[in-house]
XYZ file of C-alpha atoms in Angstrom:
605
model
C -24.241 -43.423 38.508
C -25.983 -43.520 41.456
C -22.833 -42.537 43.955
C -22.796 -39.440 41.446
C -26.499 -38.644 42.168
C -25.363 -38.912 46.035
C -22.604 -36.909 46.230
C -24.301 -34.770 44.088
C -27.361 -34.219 46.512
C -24.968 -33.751 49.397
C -22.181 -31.217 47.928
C -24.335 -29.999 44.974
C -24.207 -26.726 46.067
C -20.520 -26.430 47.392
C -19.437 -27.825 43.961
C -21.677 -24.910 42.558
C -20.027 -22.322 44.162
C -16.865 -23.457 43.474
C -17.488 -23.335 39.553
C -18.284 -20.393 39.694
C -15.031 -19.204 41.461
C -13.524 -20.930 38.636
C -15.317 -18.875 35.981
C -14.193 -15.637 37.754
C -10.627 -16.739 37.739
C -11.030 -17.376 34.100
C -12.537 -14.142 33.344
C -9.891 -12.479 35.464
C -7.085 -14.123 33.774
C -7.824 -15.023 29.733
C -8.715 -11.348 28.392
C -5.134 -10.603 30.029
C -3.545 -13.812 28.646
C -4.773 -13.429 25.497
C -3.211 -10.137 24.724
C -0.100 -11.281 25.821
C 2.606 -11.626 23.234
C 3.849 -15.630 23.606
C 0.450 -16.071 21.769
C 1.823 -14.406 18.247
C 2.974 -18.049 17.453
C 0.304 -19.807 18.656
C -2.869 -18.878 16.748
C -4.441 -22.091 17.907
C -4.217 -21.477 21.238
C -5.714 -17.500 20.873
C -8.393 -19.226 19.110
C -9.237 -21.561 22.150
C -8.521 -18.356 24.669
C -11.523 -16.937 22.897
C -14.013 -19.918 23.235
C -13.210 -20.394 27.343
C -13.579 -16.826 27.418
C -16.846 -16.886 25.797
C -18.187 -20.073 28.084
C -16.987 -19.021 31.444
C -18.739 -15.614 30.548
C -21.612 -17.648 29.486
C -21.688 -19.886 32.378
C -20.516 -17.538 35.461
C -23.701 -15.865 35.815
C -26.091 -18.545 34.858
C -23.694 -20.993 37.667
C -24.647 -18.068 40.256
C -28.174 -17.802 39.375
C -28.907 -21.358 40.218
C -26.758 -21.956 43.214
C -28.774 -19.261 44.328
C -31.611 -20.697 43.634
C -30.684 -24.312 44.731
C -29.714 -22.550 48.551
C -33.187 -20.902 48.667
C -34.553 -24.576 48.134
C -32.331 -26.353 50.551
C -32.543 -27.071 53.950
C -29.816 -27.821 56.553
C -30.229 -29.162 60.365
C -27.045 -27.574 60.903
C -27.324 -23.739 62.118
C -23.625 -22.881 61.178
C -24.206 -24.467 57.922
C -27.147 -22.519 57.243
C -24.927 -19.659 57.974
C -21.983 -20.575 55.460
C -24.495 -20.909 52.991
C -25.581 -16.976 53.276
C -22.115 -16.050 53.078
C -21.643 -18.407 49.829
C -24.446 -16.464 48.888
C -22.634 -12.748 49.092
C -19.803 -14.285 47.497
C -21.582 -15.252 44.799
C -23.645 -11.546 44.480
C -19.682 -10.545 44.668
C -18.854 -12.656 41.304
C -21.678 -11.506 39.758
C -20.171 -7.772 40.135
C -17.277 -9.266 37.425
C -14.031 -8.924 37.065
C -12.138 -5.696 36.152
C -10.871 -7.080 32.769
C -13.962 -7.890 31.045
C -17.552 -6.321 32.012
C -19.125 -7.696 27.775
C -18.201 -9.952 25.722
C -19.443 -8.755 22.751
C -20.666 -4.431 22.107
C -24.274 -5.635 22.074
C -23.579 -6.252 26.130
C -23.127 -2.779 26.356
C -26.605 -2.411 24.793
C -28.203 -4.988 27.696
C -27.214 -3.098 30.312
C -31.090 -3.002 31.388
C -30.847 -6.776 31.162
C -28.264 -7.024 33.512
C -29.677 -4.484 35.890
C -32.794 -6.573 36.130
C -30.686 -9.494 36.365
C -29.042 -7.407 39.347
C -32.278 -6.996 41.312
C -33.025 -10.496 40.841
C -30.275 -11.812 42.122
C -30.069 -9.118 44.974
C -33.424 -10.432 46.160
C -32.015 -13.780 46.065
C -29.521 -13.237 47.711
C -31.170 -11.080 50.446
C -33.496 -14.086 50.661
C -31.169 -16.687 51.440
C -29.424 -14.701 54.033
C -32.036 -14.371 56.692
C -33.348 -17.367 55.973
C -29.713 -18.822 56.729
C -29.478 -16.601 59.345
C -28.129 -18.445 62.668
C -26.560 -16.911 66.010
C -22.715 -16.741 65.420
C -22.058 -13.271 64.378
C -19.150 -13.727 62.772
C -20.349 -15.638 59.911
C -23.272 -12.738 60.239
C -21.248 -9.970 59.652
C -19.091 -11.694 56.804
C -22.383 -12.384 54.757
C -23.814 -8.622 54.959
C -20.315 -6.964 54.491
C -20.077 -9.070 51.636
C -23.134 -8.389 49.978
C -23.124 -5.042 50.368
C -20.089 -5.053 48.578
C -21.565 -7.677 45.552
C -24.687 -4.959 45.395
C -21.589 -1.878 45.077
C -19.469 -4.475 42.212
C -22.805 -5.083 40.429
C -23.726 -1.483 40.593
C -20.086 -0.725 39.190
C -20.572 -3.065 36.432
C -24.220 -1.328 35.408
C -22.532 1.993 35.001
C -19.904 0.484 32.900
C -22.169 -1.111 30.464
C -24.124 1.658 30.400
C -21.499 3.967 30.217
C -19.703 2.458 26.985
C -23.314 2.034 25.387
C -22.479 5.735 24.047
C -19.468 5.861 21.933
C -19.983 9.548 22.356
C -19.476 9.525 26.182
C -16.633 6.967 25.505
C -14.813 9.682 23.371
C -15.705 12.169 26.081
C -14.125 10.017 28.683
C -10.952 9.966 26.095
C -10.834 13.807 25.493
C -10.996 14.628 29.157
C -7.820 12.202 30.215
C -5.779 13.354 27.006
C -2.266 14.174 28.164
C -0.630 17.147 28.084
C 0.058 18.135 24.437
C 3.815 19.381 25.418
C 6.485 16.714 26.713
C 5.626 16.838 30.196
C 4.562 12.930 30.559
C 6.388 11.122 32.988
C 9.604 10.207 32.056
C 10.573 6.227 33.619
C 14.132 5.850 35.325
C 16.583 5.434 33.751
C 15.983 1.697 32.248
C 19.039 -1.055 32.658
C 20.477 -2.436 29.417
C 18.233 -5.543 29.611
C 15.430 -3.445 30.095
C 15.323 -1.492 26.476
C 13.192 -2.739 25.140
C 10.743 -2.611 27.927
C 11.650 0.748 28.020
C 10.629 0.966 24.606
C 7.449 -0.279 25.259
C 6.852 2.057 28.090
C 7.433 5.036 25.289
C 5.324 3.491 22.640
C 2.558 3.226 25.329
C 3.190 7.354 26.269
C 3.088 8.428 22.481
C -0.097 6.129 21.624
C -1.987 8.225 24.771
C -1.144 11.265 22.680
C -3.052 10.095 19.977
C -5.679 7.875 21.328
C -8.373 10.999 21.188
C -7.655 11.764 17.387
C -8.401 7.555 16.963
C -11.166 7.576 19.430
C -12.487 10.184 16.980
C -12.773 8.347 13.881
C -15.373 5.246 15.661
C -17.859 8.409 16.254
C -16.975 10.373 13.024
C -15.840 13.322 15.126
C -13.374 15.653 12.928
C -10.605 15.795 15.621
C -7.241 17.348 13.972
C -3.668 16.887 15.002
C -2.357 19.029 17.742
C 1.263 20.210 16.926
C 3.145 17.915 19.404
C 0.973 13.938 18.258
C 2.027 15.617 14.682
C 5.271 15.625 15.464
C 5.236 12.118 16.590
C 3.939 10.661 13.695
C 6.217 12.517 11.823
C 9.156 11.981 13.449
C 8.373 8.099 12.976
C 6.906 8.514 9.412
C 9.001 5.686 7.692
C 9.746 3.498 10.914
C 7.087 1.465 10.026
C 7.665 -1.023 13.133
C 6.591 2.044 15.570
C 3.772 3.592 13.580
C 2.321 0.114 13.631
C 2.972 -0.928 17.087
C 1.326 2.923 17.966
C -1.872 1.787 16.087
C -1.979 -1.440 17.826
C -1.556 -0.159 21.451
C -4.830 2.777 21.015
C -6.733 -0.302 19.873
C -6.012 -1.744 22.827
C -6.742 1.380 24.594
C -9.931 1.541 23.131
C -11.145 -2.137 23.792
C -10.304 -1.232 27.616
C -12.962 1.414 27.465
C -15.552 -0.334 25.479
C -15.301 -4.188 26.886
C -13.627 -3.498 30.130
C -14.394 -1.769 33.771
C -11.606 1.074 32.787
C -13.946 3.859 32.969
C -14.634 3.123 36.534
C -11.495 1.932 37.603
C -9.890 5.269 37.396
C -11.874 7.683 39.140
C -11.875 8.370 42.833
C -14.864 6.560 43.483
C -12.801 3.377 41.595
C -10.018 3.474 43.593
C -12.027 3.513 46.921
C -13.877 0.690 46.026
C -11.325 -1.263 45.037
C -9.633 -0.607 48.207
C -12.651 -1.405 50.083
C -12.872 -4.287 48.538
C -9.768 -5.358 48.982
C -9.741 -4.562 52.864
C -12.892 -6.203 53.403
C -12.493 -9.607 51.861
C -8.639 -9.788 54.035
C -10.867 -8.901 57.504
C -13.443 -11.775 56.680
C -11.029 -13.950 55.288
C -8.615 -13.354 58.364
C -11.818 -13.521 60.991
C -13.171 -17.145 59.522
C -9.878 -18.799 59.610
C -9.496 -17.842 63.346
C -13.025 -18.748 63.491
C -12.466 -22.472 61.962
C -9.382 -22.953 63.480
C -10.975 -22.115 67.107
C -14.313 -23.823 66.473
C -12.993 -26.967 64.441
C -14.513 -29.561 66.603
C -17.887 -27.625 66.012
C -17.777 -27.330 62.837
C -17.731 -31.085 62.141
C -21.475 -31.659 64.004
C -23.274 -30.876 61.312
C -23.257 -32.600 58.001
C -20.722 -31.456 55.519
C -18.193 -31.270 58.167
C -14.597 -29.826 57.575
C -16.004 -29.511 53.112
C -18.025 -26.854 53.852
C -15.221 -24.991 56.106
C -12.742 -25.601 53.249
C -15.140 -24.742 50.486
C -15.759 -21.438 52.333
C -11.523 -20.472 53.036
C -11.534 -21.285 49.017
C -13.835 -18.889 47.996
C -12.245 -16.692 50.476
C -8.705 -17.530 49.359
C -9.912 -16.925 45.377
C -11.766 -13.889 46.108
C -8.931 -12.491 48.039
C -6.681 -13.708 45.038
C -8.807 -11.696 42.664
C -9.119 -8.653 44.359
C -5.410 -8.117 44.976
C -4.462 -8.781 41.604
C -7.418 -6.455 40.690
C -6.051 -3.582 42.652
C -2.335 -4.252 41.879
C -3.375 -3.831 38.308
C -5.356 -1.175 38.258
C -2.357 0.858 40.683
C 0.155 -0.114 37.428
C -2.230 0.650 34.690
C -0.390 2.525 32.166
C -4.348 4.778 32.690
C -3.044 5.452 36.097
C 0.694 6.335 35.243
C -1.455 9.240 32.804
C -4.340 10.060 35.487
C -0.892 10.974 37.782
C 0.823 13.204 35.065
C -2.165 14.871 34.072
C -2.705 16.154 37.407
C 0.627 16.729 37.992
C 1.945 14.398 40.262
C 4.568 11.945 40.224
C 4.324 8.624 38.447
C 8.024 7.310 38.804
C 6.855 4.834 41.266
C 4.127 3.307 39.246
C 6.837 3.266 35.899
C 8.959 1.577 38.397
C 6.240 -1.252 38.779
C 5.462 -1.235 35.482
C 8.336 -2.142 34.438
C 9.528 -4.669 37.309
C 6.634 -6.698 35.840
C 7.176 -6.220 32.137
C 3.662 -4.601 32.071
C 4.265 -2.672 28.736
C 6.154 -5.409 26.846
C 3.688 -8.544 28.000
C 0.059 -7.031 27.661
C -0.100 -5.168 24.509
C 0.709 -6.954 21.475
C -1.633 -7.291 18.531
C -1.629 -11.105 17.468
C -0.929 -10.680 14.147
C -3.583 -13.119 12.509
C -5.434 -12.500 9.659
C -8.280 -14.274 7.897
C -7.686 -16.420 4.637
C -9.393 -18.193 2.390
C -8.710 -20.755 -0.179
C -7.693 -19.462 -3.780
C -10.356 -17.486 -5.697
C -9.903 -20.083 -8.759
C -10.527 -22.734 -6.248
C -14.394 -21.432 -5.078
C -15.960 -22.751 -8.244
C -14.673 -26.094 -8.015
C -15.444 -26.870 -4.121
C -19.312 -24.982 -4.695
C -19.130 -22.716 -2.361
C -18.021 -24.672 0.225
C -14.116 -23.145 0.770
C -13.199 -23.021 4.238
C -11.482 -20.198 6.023
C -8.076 -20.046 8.281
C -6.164 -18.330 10.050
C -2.329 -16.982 9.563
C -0.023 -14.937 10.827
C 0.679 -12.090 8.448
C 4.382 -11.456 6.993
C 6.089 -8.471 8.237
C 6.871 -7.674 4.571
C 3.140 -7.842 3.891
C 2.502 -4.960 6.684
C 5.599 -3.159 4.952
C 4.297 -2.883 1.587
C 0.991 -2.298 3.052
C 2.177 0.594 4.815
C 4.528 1.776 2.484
C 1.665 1.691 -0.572
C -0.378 3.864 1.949
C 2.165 6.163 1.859
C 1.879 6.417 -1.403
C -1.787 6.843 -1.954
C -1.194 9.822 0.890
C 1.504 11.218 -1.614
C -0.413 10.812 -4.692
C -3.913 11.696 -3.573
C -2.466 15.543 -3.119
C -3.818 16.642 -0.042
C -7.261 15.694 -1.436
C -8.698 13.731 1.747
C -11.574 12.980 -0.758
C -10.084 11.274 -3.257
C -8.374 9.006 -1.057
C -10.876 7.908 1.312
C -13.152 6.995 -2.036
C -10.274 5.536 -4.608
C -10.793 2.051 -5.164
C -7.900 1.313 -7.304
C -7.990 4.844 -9.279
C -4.377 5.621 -7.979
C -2.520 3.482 -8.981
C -4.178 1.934 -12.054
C -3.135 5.877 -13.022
C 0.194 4.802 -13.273
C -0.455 1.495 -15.371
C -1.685 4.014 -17.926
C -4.687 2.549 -17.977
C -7.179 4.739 -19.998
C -9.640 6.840 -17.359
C -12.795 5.525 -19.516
C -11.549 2.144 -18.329
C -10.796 2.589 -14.911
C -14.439 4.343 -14.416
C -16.186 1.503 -16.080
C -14.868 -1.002 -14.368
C -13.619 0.560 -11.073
C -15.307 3.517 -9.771
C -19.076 3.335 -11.602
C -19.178 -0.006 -10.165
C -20.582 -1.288 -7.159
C -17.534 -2.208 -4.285
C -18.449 -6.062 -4.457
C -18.279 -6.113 -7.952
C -15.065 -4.449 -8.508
C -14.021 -6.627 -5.821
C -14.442 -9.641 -7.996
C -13.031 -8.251 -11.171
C -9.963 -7.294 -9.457
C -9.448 -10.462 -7.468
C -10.239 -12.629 -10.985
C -7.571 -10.045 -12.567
C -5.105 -10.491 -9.949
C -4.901 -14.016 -9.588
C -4.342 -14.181 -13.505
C -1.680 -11.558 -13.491
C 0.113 -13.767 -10.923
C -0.588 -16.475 -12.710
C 0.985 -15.201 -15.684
C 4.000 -14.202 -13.528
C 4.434 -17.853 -12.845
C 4.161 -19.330 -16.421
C 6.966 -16.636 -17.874
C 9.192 -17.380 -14.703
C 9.389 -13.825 -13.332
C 9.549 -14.651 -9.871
C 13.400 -15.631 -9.441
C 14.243 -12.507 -7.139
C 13.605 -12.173 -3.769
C 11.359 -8.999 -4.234
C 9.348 -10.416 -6.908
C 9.005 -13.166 -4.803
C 7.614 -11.071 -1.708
C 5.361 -8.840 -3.787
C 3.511 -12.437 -4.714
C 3.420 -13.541 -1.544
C 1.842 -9.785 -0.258
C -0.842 -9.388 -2.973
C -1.986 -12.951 -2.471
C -2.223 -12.506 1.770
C -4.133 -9.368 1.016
C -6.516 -10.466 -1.708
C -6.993 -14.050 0.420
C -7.677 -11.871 3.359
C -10.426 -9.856 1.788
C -11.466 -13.159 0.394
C -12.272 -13.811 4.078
C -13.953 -10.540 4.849
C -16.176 -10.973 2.204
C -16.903 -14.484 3.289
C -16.691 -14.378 7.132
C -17.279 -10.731 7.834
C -19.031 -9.616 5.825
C -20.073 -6.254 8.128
C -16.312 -5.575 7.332
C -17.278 -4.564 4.242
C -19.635 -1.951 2.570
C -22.710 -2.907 0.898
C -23.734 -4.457 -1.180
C -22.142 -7.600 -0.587
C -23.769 -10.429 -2.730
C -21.871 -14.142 -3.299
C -24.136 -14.888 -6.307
C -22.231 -11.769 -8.148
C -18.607 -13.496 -7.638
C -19.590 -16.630 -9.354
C -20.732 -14.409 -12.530
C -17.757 -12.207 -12.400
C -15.549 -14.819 -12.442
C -17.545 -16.138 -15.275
C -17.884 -12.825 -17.316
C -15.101 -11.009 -16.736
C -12.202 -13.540 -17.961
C -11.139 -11.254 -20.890
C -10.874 -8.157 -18.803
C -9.014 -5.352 -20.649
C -7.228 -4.055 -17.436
C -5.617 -6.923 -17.706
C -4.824 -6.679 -21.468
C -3.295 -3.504 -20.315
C -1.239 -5.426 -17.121
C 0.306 -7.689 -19.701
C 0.993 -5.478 -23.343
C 2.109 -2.387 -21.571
C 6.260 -2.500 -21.983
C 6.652 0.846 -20.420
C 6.763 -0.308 -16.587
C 8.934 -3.076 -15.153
C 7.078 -6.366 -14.482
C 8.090 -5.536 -10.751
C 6.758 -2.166 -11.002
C 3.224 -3.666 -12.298
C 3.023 -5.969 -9.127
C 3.495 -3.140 -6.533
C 0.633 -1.694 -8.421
C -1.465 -4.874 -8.640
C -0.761 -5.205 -4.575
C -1.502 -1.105 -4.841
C -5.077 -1.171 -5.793
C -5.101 -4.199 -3.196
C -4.412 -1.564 -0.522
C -6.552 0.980 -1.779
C -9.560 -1.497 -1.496
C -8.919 -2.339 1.556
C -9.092 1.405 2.856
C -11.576 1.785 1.202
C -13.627 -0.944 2.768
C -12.232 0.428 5.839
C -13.644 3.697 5.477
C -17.206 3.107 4.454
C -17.674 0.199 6.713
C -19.868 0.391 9.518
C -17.924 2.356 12.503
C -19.374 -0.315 14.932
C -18.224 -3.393 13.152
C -14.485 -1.597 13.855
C -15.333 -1.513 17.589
C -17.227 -4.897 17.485
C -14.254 -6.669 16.505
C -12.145 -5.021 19.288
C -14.159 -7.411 21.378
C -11.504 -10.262 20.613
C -8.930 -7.563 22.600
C -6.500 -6.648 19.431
C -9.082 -5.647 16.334
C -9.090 -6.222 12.488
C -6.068 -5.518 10.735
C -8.636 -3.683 8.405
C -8.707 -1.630 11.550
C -5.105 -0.722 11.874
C -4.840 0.272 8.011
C -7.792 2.387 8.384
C -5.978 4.277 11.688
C -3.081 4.534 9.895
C -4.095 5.950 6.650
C -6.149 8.483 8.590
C -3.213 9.152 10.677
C -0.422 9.604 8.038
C -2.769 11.813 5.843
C -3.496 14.269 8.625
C -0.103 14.766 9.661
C 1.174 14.835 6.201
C -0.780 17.505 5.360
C -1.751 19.415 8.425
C -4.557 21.864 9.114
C -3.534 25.312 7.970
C -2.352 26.578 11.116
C -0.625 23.047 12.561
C -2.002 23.692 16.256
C -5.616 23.002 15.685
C -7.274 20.832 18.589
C -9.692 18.597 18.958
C -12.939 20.244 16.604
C -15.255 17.956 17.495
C -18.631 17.392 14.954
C -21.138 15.335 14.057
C -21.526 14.993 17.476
């Protein structure tokens, strides 16, 4: 213990500031990690990608704060050391500027931005403390520490404006409308791809067609009535049954989004961006050249004070890391799918940037949705464990997202054009085509509050299964797969209702499922379900798995708008998310405004 307390009171604050390089490396390289698409079949490992995410965010600025305030403490004999120490100092005003792939965690860090700016001038003083203090006569080291603090001061600033800047979703959509590409096919078209490279290339298309639609989605967070333009129409469209692509388009502006609400993207891309970045960049290669000239000239010196050849390696590390960072920060930003439309949109040539793009797999790596969903144990299992059912995660079955999809096609169909009627049904839809009596369907269904119909559907469901089971109905493959959907769905609302509750719209009260379960046993929807002979038994369970669908848009819809961009935080979103995307999507190009041109009509605002 005690030669931990020594080397502790010796290196304390080396080992400091090399934690916190190791913080900034992990905020650098998780959010990008954790988007990329090896971790679809590892849900364990996303799950621990989010909790070092959330510690080294945690711990990077509180690991600055006190090795700045350690340094202002300590003393040194050693002039040169005293100096190092100032320049640790700027490096560590640097790290607190963050990284380019996460500036919050969470939305409410938008909301602190006036937090972190007086966190800012806190530090700033610190920092502008320790430096003259340190202060010695090589002016080398000098210059190093006030180049690199100005530049920490221009990062922090940089990360203010950010924070500030996506504390408006208005601004945020504003920011959107303004970089909207062309409406006509004038995007940059990538060289011709090799045959291995299809599906890259595929990507790179998917990424151009989700720009083209990323305003009308922006839109729906604020509550802005943006229409289709003819040519995003036209893409949805043309795509209308390809339910791999209209998925995968819905996926990519969520990831769009989350780089304008929890990332630096609104700064990166703007003249002002670029120079910094280059700046930056420049700047920590002259110091970082300069010092190892410096240490390799002056090596003898720099073992006569104590610390010796650590504190020269500690610095070249910082150097090396920040160097590491800001490279990969401003190669990047140069292949950011944002820059390839910045370029088109002013009309310049992007082929070289495509190029990149794709010699990295940019597209096809950094994109993907997971593909988890929430589940919970059985509803006719919550009674028996009291409450205490515990919640997991799974990846959900493509044919789950197709019959999702495709039943959201049909509510589009069936609802008539009547935007109403479908962003309120709760089951109305297709219970209409179980012949269910109207009275019925009101009294149970649409007079009754969304948590309660909840529960009477997900009793209901779970004994039409059930009953599915005991008359051996599930022999064929589709049968088979239309069990399997309804119970994902149902145990993933299960989870909402449990775990997320702000995914849902009020009210939302536990105490009501236990007396539902209770009261509604003899339900006579379900003595419908089971006596009418007029529909197939399969035809019943695509309705059952139907109303499913329409609950789920519906909770969707009348959610808040900020729990939808709150969970964008984890980089991919809800799938309640994409469904609610989609079925705004497919009803406004199915039925398009009367003269199919209109653009963005922006209210509400």
């Amino acid at each position: 213990m005690g030669g931990v307390v020594e080397v502790w009171s010796k290196h304390g604050i080396q080992i400091t500031v090399l934690f916190s390089l190791v913080f900034q490396l992990l905020l650098f390289a998780i959010p990008i990690a954790r988007r990329h698409s090896w971790l679809e079949k590892r849900k364990h490992l996303a799950r621990l990608n989010n909790l070092v995410l959330w510690l080294a965010y945690q711990l990077a600025d509180t690991t600055a704060i006190y090795a700045l305030g350690h340094m202002a403490i300590s003393s040194s004999p050693s002039g040169e050391r005293r100096q190092l120490m100032a320049l640790w100092a700027a490096l560590l005003l640097v790290h607190l500027g963050g990284q380019d792939t996460i500036t919050a965690y969470a939305l409410e860090d938008n909301r602190l931005w006036k937090r972190h700016l007086l966190t800012l001038l806190v530090q700033a003083a610190g920092v502008f403390y320790v430096i003259p203090v340190n202060r010695g006569s090589n002016p080398r080291l000098s210059f190093a520490a006030a180049l690199m603090s100005i530049l920490g001061v221009v990062k922090f600033a940089e990360r203010i404006y950010v924070l500030r800047l996506s504390e408006d979703m208005n601004k945020v959509f504003d920011l959107v409308s303004w970089l909207e590409p062309p409406t006509t096919e004038t995007y940059t078209r990538p060289v011709a791809p090799t045959q291995q490279e299809d599906r890259n290339e595929q990507e790179e298309q998917a990424l151009k067609l989700a720009h083209h639609l990323l305003e009308f989605s922006m839109g729906k967070f604020i509550d802005a009535e943006v229409g289709l333009s003819r040519y995003p129409r036209s893409i949805i469209m043309e795509h209308y049954d390809d339910n791999g692509t209209l998925y995968n388009l819905v996926e990519l502006q969520l990831s769009l989004i989350h780089d304008k609400l929890y990332t630096k993207t609104p700064a990166i891309h703007t003249w002002l961006g670029c120079l910094i970045r280059a700046f930056s960049w420049l700047a920590t290669a002259v110091i970082g050249t300069m010092l190892v000239f410096h240490f390799v000239r002056s090596s003898s010196s720099s073992r006569n004070y104590s610390g010796g050849g650590f504190d020269a390696a500690v610095t070249l590390t910082l150097l090396a890391g920040a160097f590491l960072l800001e490279t990969a920060s401003l190669l990047k930003a140069a292949g950011s799918t944002w820059t390839v439309q910045i370029l088109d949109r002013r009309g310049w040539d992007g082929r070289m940037v495509l190029w990149f793009r794709r010699l990295v797999k940019a597209a096809e790596c950094n994109r993907s949705w997971p593909g988890f969903i929430g589940a919970n144990v059985p509803v006719s299992e919550v009674i028996k464990c009291d409450w205490g059912f515990s919640s997991s995660i799974q990846k959900i079955e493509p044919d789950t997202k197709w019959y999702v999809l495709n039943q959201i096609r049909w509510m589009v169909y069936l609802c008539r054009g009547n935007e109403e009627q479908l962003r309120t049904s709760r089951g109305e839809l297709w219970l209409q085509r179980l012949s269910v009596p109207p009275q019925l369907i009101q009294n149970k269904i649409t007079n009754s509050e969304f948590d309660e119909s909840f529960f009477i559907w997900s009793f209901l469901s779970k004994n039409f299964v059930k009953y599915g089971s005991d008359l051996d109905l599930y022999s064929t493959d589709r049968m088979q797969l239309l069990r399997d959907a309804i119970k994902q769905i149902s145990g993933y609302m299960d989870y909402l209702l449990k775990e997320k509750t702000h995914m849902l719209p009020p009210p939302v009260r536990h105490r009501r499922k236990y007396d539902n379960l209770v009261s509604k046993e003899n339900n006579e929807i379900y003595d419908v379900l089971i006596s009418g002979d007029e529909l197939t038994m399969e035809a019943k369970m695509e309705a059952v798995l139907g109303v499913w669908v329409e609950m789920l848009c519906y909770a969707a819809s009348y959610c808040n708008r900020e729990s939808h961009a709150r969970e964008l935080s984890n980089g991919s979103g809800e799938f309640v998310t994409i469904v609610w995307l989609l079925r705004a999507a497919l009803f406004k190009a199915f039925y398009p405004d009367d003269d199919g041109t209109q653009e963005s009509a922006r209210t509400n605002r």
